[in-house]
Amino acid sequence: MTDYYPRTFFICGILLALLGGLLIFAGVMAESPPIPAAYMQLSLSVVSFCMSYLYPQFKQKDERMKEIRKQGVYYSYFAILGYLFLFLLLLQLNLISWDALLILNVLSALAISTVFVSWVILSKRY
């Protein structure tokens, strides 16, 4: 039986990346910042591409994949702390003047992407 899930994740990743690119393009053409949903769309495209790569390995549900998930979340925790420190520093020094909704959307998108990218990196390592 043919397994279509990796291909489906890849197609969804392309569609989500195109949609995120369209939202960013519309914001640039309107001479305003992109809407905050664009960052989440791009984050979801990263998730889809990562799952396209990881699905054949994740469906086994062995000890190796449990260890990759555990270590990926562990490393992502420190990366998210780094993102928070960086944003706090940039806000305190008045280098950026973003509103709360934009910061939360960017942090959420970074956190989601970091977890899945760390899983891909760790799956190559283990």
Short mmCIF file of N, CA and C in Angstrom, two decimals:
data_model
loop_
_atom_site.label_atom_id
_atom_site.label_comp_id
_atom_site.label_asym_id
_atom_site.label_seq_id
_atom_site.Cartn_x
_atom_site.Cartn_y
_atom_site.Cartn_z
N MET A 1 0.83 -1.18 0.00
CA MET A 1 0.00 0.00 0.00
C MET A 1 0.89 1.25 0.00
N THR A 2 0.57 2.18 -0.84
CA THR A 2 1.36 3.40 -0.97
C THR A 2 1.00 4.38 0.12
N ASP A 3 2.02 5.01 0.67
CA ASP A 3 1.82 5.97 1.75
C ASP A 3 1.84 7.38 1.18
N TYR A 4 0.69 8.05 1.14
CA TYR A 4 0.56 9.36 0.52
C TYR A 4 0.76 10.52 1.48
N TYR A 5 0.92 10.26 2.76
CA TYR A 5 1.00 11.35 3.73
C TYR A 5 2.20 12.29 3.52
N PRO A 6 3.41 11.79 3.25
CA PRO A 6 4.51 12.73 3.02
C PRO A 6 4.25 13.67 1.85
N ARG A 7 3.70 13.14 0.78
CA ARG A 7 3.39 13.96 -0.39
C ARG A 7 2.29 14.98 -0.05
N THR A 8 1.31 14.56 0.72
CA THR A 8 0.23 15.46 1.12
C THR A 8 0.76 16.58 2.00
N PHE A 9 1.63 16.25 2.95
CA PHE A 9 2.23 17.29 3.78
C PHE A 9 3.03 18.27 2.94
N PHE A 10 3.75 17.76 1.94
CA PHE A 10 4.57 18.61 1.09
C PHE A 10 3.69 19.57 0.27
N ILE A 11 2.61 19.05 -0.28
CA ILE A 11 1.69 19.90 -1.06
C ILE A 11 1.05 20.96 -0.17
N CYS A 12 0.64 20.56 1.04
CA CYS A 12 0.08 21.54 1.98
C CYS A 12 1.12 22.59 2.35
N GLY A 13 2.37 22.20 2.49
CA GLY A 13 3.44 23.15 2.79
C GLY A 13 3.61 24.17 1.68
N ILE A 14 3.56 23.70 0.44
CA ILE A 14 3.68 24.62 -0.69
C ILE A 14 2.51 25.59 -0.71
N LEU A 15 1.30 25.08 -0.52
CA LEU A 15 0.11 25.95 -0.54
C LEU A 15 0.14 26.98 0.60
N LEU A 16 0.54 26.54 1.79
CA LEU A 16 0.62 27.47 2.92
C LEU A 16 1.73 28.51 2.72
N ALA A 17 2.84 28.10 2.12
CA ALA A 17 3.91 29.06 1.83
C ALA A 17 3.46 30.08 0.80
N LEU A 18 2.73 29.63 -0.21
CA LEU A 18 2.21 30.57 -1.20
C LEU A 18 1.21 31.54 -0.58
N LEU A 19 0.35 31.04 0.30
CA LEU A 19 -0.61 31.90 0.97
C LEU A 19 0.08 32.92 1.87
N GLY A 20 1.07 32.46 2.63
CA GLY A 20 1.84 33.38 3.47
C GLY A 20 2.58 34.41 2.65
N GLY A 21 3.18 33.98 1.53
CA GLY A 21 3.85 34.91 0.63
C GLY A 21 2.89 35.93 0.04
N LEU A 22 1.68 35.47 -0.29
CA LEU A 22 0.66 36.39 -0.81
C LEU A 22 0.25 37.43 0.23
N LEU A 23 0.11 37.01 1.48
CA LEU A 23 -0.25 37.95 2.54
C LEU A 23 0.86 38.97 2.77
N ILE A 24 2.10 38.52 2.72
CA ILE A 24 3.22 39.46 2.88
C ILE A 24 3.30 40.39 1.69
N PHE A 25 3.11 39.85 0.48
CA PHE A 25 3.13 40.68 -0.73
C PHE A 25 2.03 41.73 -0.69
N ALA A 26 0.85 41.35 -0.23
CA ALA A 26 -0.26 42.31 -0.14
C ALA A 26 0.06 43.42 0.85
N GLY A 27 0.70 43.06 1.95
CA GLY A 27 1.10 44.08 2.93
C GLY A 27 2.14 45.03 2.37
N VAL A 28 3.09 44.49 1.63
CA VAL A 28 4.14 45.34 1.03
C VAL A 28 3.54 46.25 -0.03
N MET A 29 2.64 45.72 -0.84
CA MET A 29 2.03 46.53 -1.89
C MET A 29 1.12 47.62 -1.31
N ALA A 30 0.55 47.38 -0.14
CA ALA A 30 -0.30 48.38 0.52
C ALA A 30 0.54 49.35 1.35
N GLU A 31 1.87 49.18 1.31
CA GLU A 31 2.80 50.02 2.06
C GLU A 31 2.49 50.03 3.56
N SER A 32 2.18 48.84 4.06
CA SER A 32 1.94 48.65 5.48
C SER A 32 2.59 47.33 5.88
N PRO A 33 2.78 47.12 7.17
CA PRO A 33 3.36 45.82 7.57
C PRO A 33 2.39 44.68 7.26
N PRO A 34 2.92 43.49 7.03
CA PRO A 34 2.03 42.35 6.77
C PRO A 34 1.13 42.07 7.97
N ILE A 35 -0.03 41.51 7.68
CA ILE A 35 -0.92 41.18 8.78
C ILE A 35 -0.28 40.08 9.62
N PRO A 36 -0.55 40.05 10.92
CA PRO A 36 0.10 39.04 11.78
C PRO A 36 -0.18 37.60 11.38
N ALA A 37 -1.28 37.34 10.70
CA ALA A 37 -1.59 35.97 10.29
C ALA A 37 -0.59 35.44 9.27
N ALA A 38 0.11 36.32 8.58
CA ALA A 38 1.09 35.87 7.59
C ALA A 38 2.21 35.08 8.25
N TYR A 39 2.61 35.49 9.43
CA TYR A 39 3.69 34.78 10.14
C TYR A 39 3.24 33.38 10.55
N MET A 40 2.00 33.25 10.94
CA MET A 40 1.49 31.92 11.31
C MET A 40 1.36 31.03 10.07
N GLN A 41 0.98 31.61 8.94
CA GLN A 41 0.89 30.83 7.71
C GLN A 41 2.26 30.28 7.32
N LEU A 42 3.27 31.12 7.41
CA LEU A 42 4.63 30.65 7.09
C LEU A 42 5.11 29.61 8.09
N SER A 43 4.73 29.78 9.35
CA SER A 43 5.09 28.80 10.37
C SER A 43 4.42 27.45 10.09
N LEU A 44 3.17 27.48 9.69
CA LEU A 44 2.47 26.24 9.35
C LEU A 44 3.06 25.58 8.11
N SER A 45 3.57 26.38 7.19
CA SER A 45 4.22 25.78 6.03
C SER A 45 5.51 25.07 6.45
N VAL A 46 6.25 25.65 7.40
CA VAL A 46 7.45 24.98 7.92
C VAL A 46 7.06 23.67 8.60
N VAL A 47 5.97 23.69 9.36
CA VAL A 47 5.49 22.47 10.02
C VAL A 47 5.15 21.40 8.98
N SER A 48 4.48 21.80 7.91
CA SER A 48 4.11 20.82 6.88
C SER A 48 5.32 20.24 6.19
N PHE A 49 6.31 21.08 5.87
CA PHE A 49 7.52 20.55 5.25
C PHE A 49 8.27 19.61 6.19
N CYS A 50 8.33 19.98 7.46
CA CYS A 50 9.01 19.12 8.43
C CYS A 50 8.28 17.79 8.59
N MET A 51 6.96 17.82 8.65
CA MET A 51 6.21 16.58 8.78
C MET A 51 6.30 15.72 7.52
N SER A 52 6.47 16.37 6.37
CA SER A 52 6.68 15.62 5.14
C SER A 52 7.96 14.80 5.25
N TYR A 53 8.98 15.37 5.86
CA TYR A 53 10.24 14.66 6.04
C TYR A 53 10.15 13.64 7.18
N LEU A 54 9.46 14.00 8.26
CA LEU A 54 9.47 13.18 9.47
C LEU A 54 8.42 12.08 9.51
N TYR A 55 7.39 12.16 8.69
CA TYR A 55 6.29 11.20 8.80
C TYR A 55 6.74 9.74 8.69
N PRO A 56 7.58 9.37 7.71
CA PRO A 56 7.98 7.95 7.65
C PRO A 56 8.69 7.48 8.92
N GLN A 57 9.38 8.39 9.59
CA GLN A 57 10.08 8.00 10.82
C GLN A 57 9.15 8.02 12.02
N PHE A 58 8.23 8.99 12.05
CA PHE A 58 7.33 9.12 13.20
C PHE A 58 6.28 8.02 13.25
N LYS A 59 5.94 7.43 12.13
CA LYS A 59 4.90 6.40 12.16
C LYS A 59 5.38 5.12 12.82
N GLN A 60 6.71 4.97 13.02
CA GLN A 60 7.24 3.77 13.66
C GLN A 60 7.00 3.77 15.16
N LYS A 61 6.98 4.94 15.79
CA LYS A 61 6.73 5.10 17.22
C LYS A 61 7.66 4.23 18.08
N ASP A 62 8.94 4.29 17.77
CA ASP A 62 9.91 3.53 18.54
C ASP A 62 10.60 4.44 19.55
N GLU A 63 11.57 3.89 20.27
CA GLU A 63 12.28 4.66 21.30
C GLU A 63 13.08 5.82 20.70
N ARG A 64 13.60 5.61 19.50
CA ARG A 64 14.37 6.67 18.84
C ARG A 64 13.51 7.91 18.62
N MET A 65 12.28 7.73 18.15
CA MET A 65 11.42 8.88 17.88
C MET A 65 10.96 9.54 19.19
N LYS A 66 10.76 8.76 20.23
CA LYS A 66 10.42 9.35 21.53
C LYS A 66 11.56 10.21 22.04
N GLU A 67 12.78 9.73 21.85
CA GLU A 67 13.95 10.50 22.28
C GLU A 67 14.12 11.77 21.45
N ILE A 68 13.86 11.68 20.15
CA ILE A 68 13.96 12.86 19.29
C ILE A 68 12.92 13.90 19.70
N ARG A 69 11.71 13.47 19.97
CA ARG A 69 10.67 14.41 20.41
C ARG A 69 11.04 15.07 21.73
N LYS A 70 11.52 14.27 22.66
CA LYS A 70 11.87 14.79 23.98
C LYS A 70 13.03 15.79 23.87
N GLN A 71 14.08 15.42 23.17
CA GLN A 71 15.23 16.31 23.04
C GLN A 71 14.87 17.56 22.23
N GLY A 72 14.02 17.42 21.22
CA GLY A 72 13.61 18.57 20.42
C GLY A 72 12.87 19.60 21.23
N VAL A 73 11.97 19.16 22.08
CA VAL A 73 11.24 20.09 22.93
C VAL A 73 12.18 20.71 23.96
N TYR A 74 13.14 19.94 24.45
CA TYR A 74 14.11 20.45 25.42
C TYR A 74 14.95 21.57 24.81
N TYR A 75 15.49 21.35 23.61
CA TYR A 75 16.29 22.38 22.96
C TYR A 75 15.44 23.57 22.55
N SER A 76 14.21 23.32 22.14
CA SER A 76 13.33 24.41 21.73
C SER A 76 12.99 25.32 22.91
N TYR A 77 12.92 24.76 24.10
CA TYR A 77 12.64 25.56 25.29
C TYR A 77 13.70 26.65 25.45
N PHE A 78 14.96 26.29 25.29
CA PHE A 78 16.03 27.27 25.43
C PHE A 78 16.05 28.26 24.27
N ALA A 79 15.69 27.81 23.08
CA ALA A 79 15.61 28.73 21.95
C ALA A 79 14.49 29.75 22.17
N ILE A 80 13.36 29.30 22.71
CA ILE A 80 12.24 30.21 22.97
C ILE A 80 12.62 31.21 24.06
N LEU A 81 13.35 30.77 25.08
CA LEU A 81 13.85 31.72 26.08
C LEU A 81 14.77 32.76 25.43
N GLY A 82 15.59 32.33 24.48
CA GLY A 82 16.44 33.26 23.75
C GLY A 82 15.64 34.25 22.94
N TYR A 83 14.55 33.78 22.28
CA TYR A 83 13.69 34.68 21.52
C TYR A 83 13.07 35.72 22.46
N LEU A 84 12.58 35.26 23.62
CA LEU A 84 11.97 36.19 24.57
C LEU A 84 12.98 37.22 25.06
N PHE A 85 14.18 36.78 25.38
CA PHE A 85 15.22 37.71 25.83
C PHE A 85 15.54 38.72 24.74
N LEU A 86 15.65 38.25 23.50
CA LEU A 86 15.96 39.14 22.39
C LEU A 86 14.86 40.18 22.17
N PHE A 87 13.60 39.75 22.19
CA PHE A 87 12.51 40.70 22.01
C PHE A 87 12.43 41.69 23.16
N LEU A 88 12.63 41.21 24.39
CA LEU A 88 12.63 42.14 25.53
C LEU A 88 13.74 43.17 25.41
N LEU A 89 14.90 42.73 25.00
CA LEU A 89 16.03 43.64 24.82
C LEU A 89 15.75 44.67 23.73
N LEU A 90 15.23 44.20 22.60
CA LEU A 90 14.92 45.12 21.50
C LEU A 90 13.82 46.12 21.87
N LEU A 91 12.86 45.66 22.64
CA LEU A 91 11.79 46.57 23.08
C LEU A 91 12.29 47.57 24.11
N GLN A 92 13.13 47.14 25.04
CA GLN A 92 13.65 48.04 26.07
C GLN A 92 14.57 49.10 25.47
N LEU A 93 15.31 48.74 24.44
CA LEU A 93 16.21 49.70 23.81
C LEU A 93 15.52 50.54 22.73
N ASN A 94 14.22 50.34 22.58
CA ASN A 94 13.40 51.06 21.59
C ASN A 94 13.93 50.87 20.16
N LEU A 95 14.48 49.71 19.87
CA LEU A 95 14.92 49.41 18.51
C LEU A 95 13.76 48.95 17.64
N ILE A 96 12.74 48.39 18.28
CA ILE A 96 11.50 48.03 17.58
C ILE A 96 10.33 48.60 18.36
N SER A 97 9.28 48.92 17.67
CA SER A 97 8.08 49.43 18.34
C SER A 97 6.86 48.68 17.81
N TRP A 98 6.79 47.41 18.17
CA TRP A 98 5.70 46.56 17.72
C TRP A 98 4.61 46.54 18.77
N ASP A 99 3.39 46.30 18.32
CA ASP A 99 2.31 46.14 19.28
C ASP A 99 2.29 44.71 19.81
N ALA A 100 1.51 44.49 20.83
CA ALA A 100 1.51 43.19 21.52
C ALA A 100 1.03 42.06 20.62
N LEU A 101 0.04 42.32 19.78
CA LEU A 101 -0.49 41.28 18.91
C LEU A 101 0.57 40.79 17.93
N LEU A 102 1.33 41.70 17.36
CA LEU A 102 2.38 41.32 16.43
C LEU A 102 3.48 40.51 17.12
N ILE A 103 3.88 40.95 18.31
CA ILE A 103 4.92 40.23 19.04
C ILE A 103 4.46 38.82 19.40
N LEU A 104 3.22 38.68 19.85
CA LEU A 104 2.71 37.35 20.18
C LEU A 104 2.64 36.45 18.95
N ASN A 105 2.24 36.99 17.82
CA ASN A 105 2.18 36.18 16.60
C ASN A 105 3.57 35.77 16.13
N VAL A 106 4.52 36.67 16.19
CA VAL A 106 5.89 36.33 15.78
C VAL A 106 6.49 35.31 16.74
N LEU A 107 6.30 35.50 18.04
CA LEU A 107 6.83 34.53 19.02
C LEU A 107 6.17 33.16 18.85
N SER A 108 4.88 33.14 18.62
CA SER A 108 4.19 31.86 18.41
C SER A 108 4.72 31.16 17.16
N ALA A 109 4.87 31.92 16.09
CA ALA A 109 5.37 31.33 14.85
C ALA A 109 6.79 30.81 15.03
N LEU A 110 7.63 31.56 15.73
CA LEU A 110 9.01 31.11 15.98
C LEU A 110 9.03 29.87 16.86
N ALA A 111 8.19 29.83 17.88
CA ALA A 111 8.16 28.68 18.78
C ALA A 111 7.71 27.42 18.04
N ILE A 112 6.66 27.54 17.25
CA ILE A 112 6.17 26.38 16.51
C ILE A 112 7.21 25.89 15.52
N SER A 113 7.80 26.80 14.78
CA SER A 113 8.82 26.42 13.79
C SER A 113 10.04 25.82 14.44
N THR A 114 10.44 26.36 15.58
CA THR A 114 11.65 25.87 16.26
C THR A 114 11.50 24.43 16.70
N VAL A 115 10.35 24.07 17.22
CA VAL A 115 10.14 22.69 17.67
C VAL A 115 10.28 21.71 16.50
N PHE A 116 9.64 22.01 15.40
CA PHE A 116 9.66 21.06 14.28
C PHE A 116 11.01 21.04 13.57
N VAL A 117 11.66 22.18 13.44
CA VAL A 117 12.98 22.19 12.81
C VAL A 117 13.99 21.45 13.70
N SER A 118 13.86 21.60 15.02
CA SER A 118 14.76 20.85 15.90
C SER A 118 14.53 19.35 15.78
N TRP A 119 13.29 18.92 15.56
CA TRP A 119 13.03 17.50 15.34
C TRP A 119 13.72 17.01 14.08
N VAL A 120 13.69 17.82 13.01
CA VAL A 120 14.35 17.41 11.77
C VAL A 120 15.86 17.30 11.99
N ILE A 121 16.44 18.29 12.66
CA ILE A 121 17.88 18.26 12.91
C ILE A 121 18.26 17.06 13.78
N LEU A 122 17.47 16.80 14.81
CA LEU A 122 17.78 15.67 15.69
C LEU A 122 17.54 14.33 15.01
N SER A 123 16.59 14.26 14.08
CA SER A 123 16.36 12.99 13.38
C SER A 123 17.53 12.65 12.47
N LYS A 124 18.23 13.67 11.99
CA LYS A 124 19.44 13.39 11.19
C LYS A 124 20.60 12.99 12.09
N ARG A 125 20.59 13.50 13.32
CA ARG A 125 21.69 13.20 14.25
C ARG A 125 21.55 11.82 14.88
N TYR A 126 20.35 11.41 15.24
CA TYR A 126 20.15 10.12 15.90
C TYR A 126 19.89 9.03 14.88
#
